[in-house]
Amino acid sequence: MRTPEELKNGYRAFRRGVYKHQASLYEELGRGQDPDIMIIACADSRAEPADIFNAAPGQLFVVRNVANLVPPYDQGGGLHGVSAALEFAVTALKVKHILIMGHGGCGGVNASLSAADDKPVGHFIAPWVSLLDQARKDVLSHDPEDPQRALEFAGIDTSLKNLMSFPFVEERVKSGDLELHGAWFAIAEGELHWRDSGTGEFSVVEA
């Protein structure tokens, strides 16, 4: 799917197929949404959360950005797209779970590693992926065999930590009304690795 015309053809196929069989669901969703799960994923075209989790429309509240990052809580100036979506999901939709989902071969993580070699990438990308600076320093200090994958995992930990800097997230986590999770998707293998909340280790989910 590379052209606007192909997008329109895709829509026509959607109307004849999926929509035709789920028209009543879409009619119900037209009155509002009530998802239990928020996913913060990468904008990468190869890692589509709804496909990976076989989810129907209305089941997932998804935010996608470069390198699936959550910035720390900040009430200062600026436009806070991720923070706004997070606030809406937690305080209005009252989601019960937030999942940070990274993936293999992440370009944003690669941009962070390039910055370590004094080769910052992009006017907007470089400041955004600077959210990974501390994680990158920690990862590289251990001289990992695969720095890219190690930082992809560490970036998930960074976003989980930053989630807890938001008072409305911390409050609901401590009350037991909200749980935070991490996962990583290996694109070529189609494998999902789930993060153990106790140990921080990732292991493959049995297919």
GROMACS .gro file of N, CA and C in nm, residues 4 12 15 25 29 55-56 58 60 68 73 84 96 109 128 161 174 178 200:
model
   57
    4PRO      N    1  -0.218   0.699  -0.236
    4PRO     CA    2  -0.352   0.733  -0.186
    4PRO      C    3  -0.462   0.649  -0.251
   12ARG      N    4  -1.232   0.053   0.052
   12ARG     CA    5  -1.344  -0.014  -0.017
   12ARG      C    6  -1.351  -0.162   0.025
   15ARG      N    7  -1.494  -0.180   0.372
   15ARG     CA    8  -1.641  -0.164   0.375
   15ARG      C    9  -1.712  -0.292   0.331
   25LEU      N   10  -2.104  -0.336   1.569
   25LEU     CA   11  -1.997  -0.297   1.661
   25LEU      C   12  -1.958  -0.151   1.638
   29LEU      N   13  -1.969   0.163   1.887
   29LEU     CA   14  -1.850   0.244   1.915
   29LEU      C   15  -1.872   0.391   1.880
   55ALA      N   16  -0.665  -0.758   1.819
   55ALA     CA   17  -0.765  -0.679   1.890
   55ALA      C   18  -0.870  -0.621   1.796
   56ALA      N   19  -0.991  -0.616   1.843
   56ALA     CA   20  -1.101  -0.556   1.767
   56ALA      C   21  -1.104  -0.405   1.791
   58GLY      N   22  -1.195  -0.058   1.930
   58GLY     CA   23  -1.248  -0.019   2.059
   58GLY      C   24  -1.184  -0.087   2.179
   60LEU      N   25  -0.840  -0.129   2.232
   60LEU     CA   26  -0.710  -0.073   2.271
   60LEU      C   27  -0.708   0.078   2.249
   68ASN      N   28   0.853   0.455   2.113
   68ASN     CA   29   0.757   0.425   2.222
   68ASN      C   30   0.798   0.487   2.356
   73TYR      N   31   0.695   1.355   3.380
   73TYR     CA   32   0.592   1.454   3.412
   73TYR      C   33   0.653   1.593   3.410
   84ALA      N   34  -0.084   1.431   2.729
   84ALA     CA   35  -0.228   1.458   2.715
   84ALA      C   36  -0.305   1.327   2.694
   96LYS      N   37  -0.730   0.016   3.287
   96LYS     CA   38  -0.680  -0.067   3.397
   96LYS      C   39  -0.536  -0.114   3.376
  109VAL      N   40   1.571   0.418   1.859
  109VAL     CA   41   1.679   0.369   1.944
  109VAL      C   42   1.813   0.379   1.871
  128TRP      N   43   1.405   1.444   2.102
  128TRP     CA   44   1.308   1.348   2.154
  128TRP      C   45   1.378   1.224   2.209
  161LYS      N   46   0.935   0.385   3.410
  161LYS     CA   47   0.978   0.471   3.521
  161LYS      C   48   0.915   0.610   3.507
  174LYS      N   49  -0.084   0.277   4.293
  174LYS     CA   50  -0.077   0.247   4.436
  174LYS      C   51  -0.211   0.200   4.493
  178LEU      N   52  -0.462   0.035   3.858
  178LEU     CA   53  -0.389   0.044   3.732
  178LEU      C   54  -0.261  -0.039   3.741
  200GLY      N   55   1.225  -0.757   3.587
  200GLY     CA   56   1.262  -0.671   3.475
  200GLY      C   57   1.313  -0.749   3.355
   0.00000   0.00000   0.00000
